[in-house]
XYZ file of C-alpha atoms in Angstrom:
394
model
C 8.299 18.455 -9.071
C 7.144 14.820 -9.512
C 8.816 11.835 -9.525
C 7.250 8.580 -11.385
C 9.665 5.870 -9.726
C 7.855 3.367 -12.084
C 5.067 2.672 -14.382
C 2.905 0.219 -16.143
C 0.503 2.182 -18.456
C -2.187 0.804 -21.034
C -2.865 2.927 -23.852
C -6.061 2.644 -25.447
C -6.998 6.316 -27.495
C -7.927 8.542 -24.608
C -8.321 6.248 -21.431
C -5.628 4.685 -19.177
C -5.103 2.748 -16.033
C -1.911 2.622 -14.466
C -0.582 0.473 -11.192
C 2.877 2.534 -9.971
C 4.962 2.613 -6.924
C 5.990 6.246 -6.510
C 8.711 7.651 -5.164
C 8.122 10.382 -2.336
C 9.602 10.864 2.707
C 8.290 12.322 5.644
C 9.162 11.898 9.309
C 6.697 9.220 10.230
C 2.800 9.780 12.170
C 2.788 6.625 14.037
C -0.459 7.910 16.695
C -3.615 10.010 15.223
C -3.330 13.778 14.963
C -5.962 16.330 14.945
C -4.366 17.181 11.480
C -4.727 13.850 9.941
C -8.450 13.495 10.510
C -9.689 11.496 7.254
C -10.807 14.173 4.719
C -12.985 13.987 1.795
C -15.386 11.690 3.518
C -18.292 11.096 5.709
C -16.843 10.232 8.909
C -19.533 7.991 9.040
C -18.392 5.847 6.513
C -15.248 5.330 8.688
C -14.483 2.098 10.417
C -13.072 2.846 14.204
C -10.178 0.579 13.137
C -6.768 1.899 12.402
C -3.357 1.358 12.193
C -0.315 3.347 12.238
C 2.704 2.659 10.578
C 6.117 3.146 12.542
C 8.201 2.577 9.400
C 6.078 4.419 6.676
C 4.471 7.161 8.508
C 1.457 6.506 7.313
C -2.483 5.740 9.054
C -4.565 3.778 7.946
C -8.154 3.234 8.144
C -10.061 0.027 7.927
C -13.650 1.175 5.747
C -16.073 -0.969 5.741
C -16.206 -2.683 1.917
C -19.242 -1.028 1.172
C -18.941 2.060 1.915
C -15.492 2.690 -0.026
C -14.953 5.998 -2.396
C -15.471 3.838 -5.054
C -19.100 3.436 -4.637
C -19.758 7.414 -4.936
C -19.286 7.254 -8.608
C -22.195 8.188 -10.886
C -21.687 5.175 -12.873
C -21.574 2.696 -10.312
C -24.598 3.546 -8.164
C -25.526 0.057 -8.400
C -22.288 -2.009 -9.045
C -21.616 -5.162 -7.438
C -18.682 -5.564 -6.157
C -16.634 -8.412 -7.914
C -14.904 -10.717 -5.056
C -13.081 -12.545 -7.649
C -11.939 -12.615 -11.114
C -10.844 -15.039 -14.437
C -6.885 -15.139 -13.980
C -4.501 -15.237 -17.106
C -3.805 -18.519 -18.224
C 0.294 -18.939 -17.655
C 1.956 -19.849 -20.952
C 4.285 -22.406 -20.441
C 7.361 -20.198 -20.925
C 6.265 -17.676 -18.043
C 5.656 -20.059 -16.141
C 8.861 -21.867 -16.742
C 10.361 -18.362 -15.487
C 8.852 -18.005 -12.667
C 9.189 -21.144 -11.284
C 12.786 -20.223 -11.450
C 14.497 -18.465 -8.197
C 15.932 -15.054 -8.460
C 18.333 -15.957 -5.706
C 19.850 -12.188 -5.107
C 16.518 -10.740 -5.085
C 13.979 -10.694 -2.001
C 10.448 -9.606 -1.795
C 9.477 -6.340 -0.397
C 5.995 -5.250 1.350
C 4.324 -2.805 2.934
C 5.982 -1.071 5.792
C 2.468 -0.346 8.120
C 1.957 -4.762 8.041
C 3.778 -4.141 10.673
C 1.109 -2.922 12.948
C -1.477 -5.661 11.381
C -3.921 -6.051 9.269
C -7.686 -4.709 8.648
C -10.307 -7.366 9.730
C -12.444 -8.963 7.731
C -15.670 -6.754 5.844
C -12.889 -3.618 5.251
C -10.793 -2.268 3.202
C -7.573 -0.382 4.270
C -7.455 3.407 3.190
C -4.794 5.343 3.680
C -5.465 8.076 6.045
C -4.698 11.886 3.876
C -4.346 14.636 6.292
C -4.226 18.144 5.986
C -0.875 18.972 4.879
C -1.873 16.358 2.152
C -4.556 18.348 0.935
C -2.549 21.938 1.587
C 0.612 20.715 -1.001
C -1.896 20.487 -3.882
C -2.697 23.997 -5.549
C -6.437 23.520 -4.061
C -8.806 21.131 -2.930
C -10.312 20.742 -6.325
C -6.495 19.540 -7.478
C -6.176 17.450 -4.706
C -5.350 13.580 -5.799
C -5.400 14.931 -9.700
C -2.286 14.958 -11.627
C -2.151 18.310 -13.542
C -3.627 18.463 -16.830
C -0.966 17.964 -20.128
C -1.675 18.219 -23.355
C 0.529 16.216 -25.545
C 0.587 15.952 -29.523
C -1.280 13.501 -31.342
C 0.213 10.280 -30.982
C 0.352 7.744 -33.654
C -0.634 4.301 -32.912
C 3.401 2.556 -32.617
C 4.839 5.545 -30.810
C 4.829 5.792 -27.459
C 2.251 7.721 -25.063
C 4.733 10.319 -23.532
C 4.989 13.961 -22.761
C 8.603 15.414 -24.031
C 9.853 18.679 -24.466
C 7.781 20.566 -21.235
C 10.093 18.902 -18.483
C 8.917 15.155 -18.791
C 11.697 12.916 -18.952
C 11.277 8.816 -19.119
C 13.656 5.761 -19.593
C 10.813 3.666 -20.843
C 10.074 0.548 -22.712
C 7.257 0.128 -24.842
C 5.434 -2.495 -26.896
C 5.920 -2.377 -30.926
C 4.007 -3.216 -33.862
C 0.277 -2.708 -32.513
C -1.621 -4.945 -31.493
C -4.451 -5.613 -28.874
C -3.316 -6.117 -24.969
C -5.499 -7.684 -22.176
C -2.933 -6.681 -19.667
C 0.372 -6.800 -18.217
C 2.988 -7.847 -15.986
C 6.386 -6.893 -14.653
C 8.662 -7.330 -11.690
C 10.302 -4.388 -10.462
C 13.230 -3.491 -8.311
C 12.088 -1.153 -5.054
C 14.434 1.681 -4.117
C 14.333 4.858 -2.575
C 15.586 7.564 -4.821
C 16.130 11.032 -3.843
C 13.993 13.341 -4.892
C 15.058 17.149 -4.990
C 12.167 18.861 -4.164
C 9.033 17.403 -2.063
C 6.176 15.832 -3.788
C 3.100 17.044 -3.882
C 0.604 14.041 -2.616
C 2.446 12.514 -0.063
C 5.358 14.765 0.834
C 7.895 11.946 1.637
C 10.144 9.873 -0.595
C 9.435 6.802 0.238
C 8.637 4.249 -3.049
C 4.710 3.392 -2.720
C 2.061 1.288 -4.579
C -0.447 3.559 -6.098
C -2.582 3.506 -8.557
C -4.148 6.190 -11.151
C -6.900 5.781 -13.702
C -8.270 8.513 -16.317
C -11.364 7.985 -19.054
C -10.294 10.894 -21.193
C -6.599 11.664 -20.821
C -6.539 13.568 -17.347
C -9.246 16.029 -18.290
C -11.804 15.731 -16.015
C -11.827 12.225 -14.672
C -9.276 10.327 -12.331
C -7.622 10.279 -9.354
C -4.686 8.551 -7.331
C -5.697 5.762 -5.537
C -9.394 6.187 -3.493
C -9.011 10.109 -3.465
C -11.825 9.812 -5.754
C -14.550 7.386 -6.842
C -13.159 4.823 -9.754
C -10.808 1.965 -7.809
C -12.849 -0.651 -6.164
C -10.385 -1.834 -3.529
C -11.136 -5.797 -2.790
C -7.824 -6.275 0.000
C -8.301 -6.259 3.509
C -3.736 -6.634 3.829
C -2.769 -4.462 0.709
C -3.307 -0.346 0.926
C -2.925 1.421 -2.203
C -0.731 4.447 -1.471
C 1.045 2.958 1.606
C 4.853 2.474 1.697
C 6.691 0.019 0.456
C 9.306 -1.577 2.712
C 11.941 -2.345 2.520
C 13.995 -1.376 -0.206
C 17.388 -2.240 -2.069
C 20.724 -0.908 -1.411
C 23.418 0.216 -3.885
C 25.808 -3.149 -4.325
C 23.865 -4.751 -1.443
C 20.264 -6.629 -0.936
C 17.722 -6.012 -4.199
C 14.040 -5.961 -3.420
C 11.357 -6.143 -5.648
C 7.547 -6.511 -6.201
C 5.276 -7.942 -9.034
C 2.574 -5.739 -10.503
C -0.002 -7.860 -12.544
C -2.978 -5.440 -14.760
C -5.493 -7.320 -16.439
C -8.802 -7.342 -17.915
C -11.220 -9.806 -16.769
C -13.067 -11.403 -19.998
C -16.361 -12.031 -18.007
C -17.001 -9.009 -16.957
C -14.767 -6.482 -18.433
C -13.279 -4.880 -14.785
C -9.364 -4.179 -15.448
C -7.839 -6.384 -12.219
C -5.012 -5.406 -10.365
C -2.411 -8.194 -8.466
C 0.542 -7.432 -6.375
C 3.094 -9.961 -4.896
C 4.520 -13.171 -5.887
C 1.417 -15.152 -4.898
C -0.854 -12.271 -7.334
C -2.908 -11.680 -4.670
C -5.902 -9.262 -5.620
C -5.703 -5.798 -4.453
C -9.443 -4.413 -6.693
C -10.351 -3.161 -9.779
C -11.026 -0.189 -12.269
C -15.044 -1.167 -13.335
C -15.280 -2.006 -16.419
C -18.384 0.945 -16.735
C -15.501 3.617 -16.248
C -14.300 3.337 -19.665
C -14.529 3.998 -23.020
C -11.746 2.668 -25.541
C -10.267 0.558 -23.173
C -13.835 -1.571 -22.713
C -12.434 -3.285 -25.260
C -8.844 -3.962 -24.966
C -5.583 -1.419 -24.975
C -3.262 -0.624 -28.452
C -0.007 -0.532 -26.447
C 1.792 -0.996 -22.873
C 4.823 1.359 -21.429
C 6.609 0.039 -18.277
C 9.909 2.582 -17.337
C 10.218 5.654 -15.456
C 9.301 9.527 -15.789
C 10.699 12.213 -13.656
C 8.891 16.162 -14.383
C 11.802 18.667 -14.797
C 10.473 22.459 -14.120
C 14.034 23.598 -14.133
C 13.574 26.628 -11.635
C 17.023 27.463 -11.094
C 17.363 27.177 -15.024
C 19.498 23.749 -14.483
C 18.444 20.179 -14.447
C 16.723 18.979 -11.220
C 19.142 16.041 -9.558
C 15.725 13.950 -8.739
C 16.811 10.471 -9.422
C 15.292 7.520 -11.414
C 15.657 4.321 -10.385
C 18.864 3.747 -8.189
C 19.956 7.217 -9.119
C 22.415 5.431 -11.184
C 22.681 4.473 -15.328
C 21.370 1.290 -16.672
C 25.197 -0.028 -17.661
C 25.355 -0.825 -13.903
C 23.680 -3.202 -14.129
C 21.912 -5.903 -11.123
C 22.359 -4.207 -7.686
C 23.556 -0.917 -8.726
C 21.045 0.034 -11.480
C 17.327 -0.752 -11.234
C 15.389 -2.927 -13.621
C 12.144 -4.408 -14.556
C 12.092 -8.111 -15.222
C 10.079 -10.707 -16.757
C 7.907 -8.384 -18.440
C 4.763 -10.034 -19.916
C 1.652 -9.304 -21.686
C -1.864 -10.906 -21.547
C -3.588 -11.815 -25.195
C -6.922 -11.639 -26.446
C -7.458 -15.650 -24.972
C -6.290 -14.431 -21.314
C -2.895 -16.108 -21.761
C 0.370 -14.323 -20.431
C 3.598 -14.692 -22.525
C 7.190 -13.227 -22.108
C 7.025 -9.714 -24.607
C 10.354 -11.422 -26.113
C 11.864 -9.100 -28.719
C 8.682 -7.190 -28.810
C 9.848 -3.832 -26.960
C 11.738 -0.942 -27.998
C 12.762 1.746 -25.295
C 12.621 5.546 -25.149
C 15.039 7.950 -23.160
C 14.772 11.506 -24.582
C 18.336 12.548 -22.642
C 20.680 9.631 -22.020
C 23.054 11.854 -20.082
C 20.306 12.499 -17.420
C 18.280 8.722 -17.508
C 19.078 6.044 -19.883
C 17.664 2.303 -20.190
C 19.111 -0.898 -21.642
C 16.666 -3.768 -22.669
C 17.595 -7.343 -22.596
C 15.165 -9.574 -24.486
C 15.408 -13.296 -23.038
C 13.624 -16.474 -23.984
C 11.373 -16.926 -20.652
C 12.175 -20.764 -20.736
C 15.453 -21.190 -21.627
C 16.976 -17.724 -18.881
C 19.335 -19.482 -16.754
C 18.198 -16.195 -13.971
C 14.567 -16.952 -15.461
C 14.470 -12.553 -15.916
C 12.862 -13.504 -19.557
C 12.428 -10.128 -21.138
C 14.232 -7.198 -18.727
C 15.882 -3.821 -18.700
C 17.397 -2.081 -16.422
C 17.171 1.924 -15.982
C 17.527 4.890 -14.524
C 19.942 8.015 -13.926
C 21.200 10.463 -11.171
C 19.698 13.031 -13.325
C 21.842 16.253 -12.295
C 25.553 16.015 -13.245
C 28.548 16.689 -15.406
C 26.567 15.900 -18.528
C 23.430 16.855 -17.184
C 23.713 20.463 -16.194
């Protein structure tokens, strides 16, 4: 069963990038273990640098930049690797937003910081070990998300897979239209998940990352388990935990996920944190339809339902609790943005409608603020989420 704590997904006919935390919650590895040795690689492309993470379990290993995943890929034999990129112009509104505090809200981070950074000339990798590989139905699966076929979409509906277990609590741009990218803040917490995920087999919430050039047939991976993601960061690791995380009624945490395309040279950017620093790119060379520019952008949550007791799983969303609860007790996604065809980001307004196929498992309330004139400076928000499992939810 897998658990999609959050997502922001471009839609653009068969191709897709997506920038997640995830929620998975192991006891942690904080020293190397024969059964962690780095798989999937050359251990020659391995930096001797690690670090170990006493909050999030996890290793990681400092690669040199050069010699990342990424680089393996047919298609980018001889690819450059971009240092920097065109940012989104702020529109005054967002900007107005942002510039105002979210008092009750703190940032979160990564839990392994806490054991430093990779130097300079590297990029951190987290470390997959055997038991990593031995959860996914074989080595072939391994870092794939299993193959769905949903029905032809039309262009204003949304991108989801219903009626085969998939359950969201999403919002979604309406009324077409061409997207450059994205933006959202989003509330960390730690739901419980009722059976153990397959990649990282913890629950802790985690930045990852997941691209696909024709709908999860053949291509894609999470994170650097394959070649696509051209990681840039020497102090962000895509896949590490996320610490720390809010508390029902008590302190809210949350990150901000920026996906954009550059207009020089076409590489879909991702940014995490307040100050948007650059954790790497999807190449622009990856792509098909979305070379150009994405039809529609989801942010919410999904949770897969195989039902194999024959009731509903009680794998949370969110908080674990309904979207009426609203700040501290439900979780939302604020200030949600998109980025136009002139690389300017502005507040999607009233220009969302949400999804929730089951409202007595997940729900979601949207709340579509003027950017500027938000007293909280949220701009557009919702919050969501569900203890799935219950009363109403048998």
């Amino acid at each position: 069963m897998l658990l999609f704590w959050w997502f922001i997904l471009f839609l653009g006919g068969r191709s897709g990038v997506a920038g997640q935390p995830h929620g998975e919650a192991r006891d942690h590895v904080a020293q190397d273990r024969e059964d962690s040795a780095p798989l999937g690689q050359d251990q020659q492309t391995r930096s001797q640098n690690h670090r170990g993470s006493p909050d999030g379990g996890d290793i990681i290993d400092c690669v040199p930049r050069h010699r990342q995943p990424a680089l393996d890929h047919t298609l980018l034999k001889d690819h450059k690797i971009q240092r920097a990129a065109e940012r989104p112009k702020k529109a005054a509104a967002a900007a107005a937003a942002r510039n105002v505090s979210a008092s009750a809200s703190r940032r979160a981070w990564q839990a392994w910081h806490h054991a430093g950074h990779c130097p300079r000339g590297t990029v951190p990798i987290r470390r997959s070990s055997v038991d990593d590989v031995l959860r996914a139905k074989s080595l072939f699966h391994f870092g794939k998300k299993t193959l769905m076929r949903p029905p032809a979409r039309s262009s204003d509906a949304p991108d989801v897979v219903s009626g085969n277990g998939h359950e969201h609590a999403i919002a979604y741009t309406i009324n077409g239209g061409e997207f450059y990218g994205a933006k959202a803040t989003i509330n960390v917490w730690d739901p419980s998940v009722q059976v153990s995920p397959e990649l990282y087999g913890d629950s802790r919430p985690r930045l990852f990352t997941y691209w696909t050039s024709d709908a999860y047939e053949a291509t894609g991976c999470y994170n650097l388990l394959c070649s696509g993601f051209v990681q840039t960061n020497r102090r962000i690791a895509v896949g590490a935990a996320i610490s720390p995380v809010s508390s029902f009624q008590g302190g809210q945490y949350d990150i901000t996920v920026l996906i954009w395309k550059d207009p020089k040279l076409g590489n879909w950017w991702m940014s995490f944190g307040d100050g948007g620093d650059l954790v790497g790119y999807w190449p622009a060379e990856l792509f098909s339809h979305l070379s150009e520019h994405a039809t529609m952008v989801e942010w919410g949550g999904e949770v897969v339902d195989t039902r194999p007791d024959g009731s509903h799983t009680a794998t949370q969303m969110g908080s674990g609790h309904f979207a009426a609860g609203g700040f501290s007790r439900a979780g939302y996604f604020r200030n949600l943005e998109v980025v136009d065809a002139d690389n300017t980001l502005a507040s999607v307004g009233a220009g969302v409608s949400t999804l929730a196929e089951n409202t007595d498992c997940y729900d979601i309330r949207s709340f579509a603020g003027d950017s500027a004139g938000d007293a909280d400076g949220w701009g557009a928000y919702f919050y969501f989420g569900g203890p799935g499992n219950n009363p109403r939810c048998p």
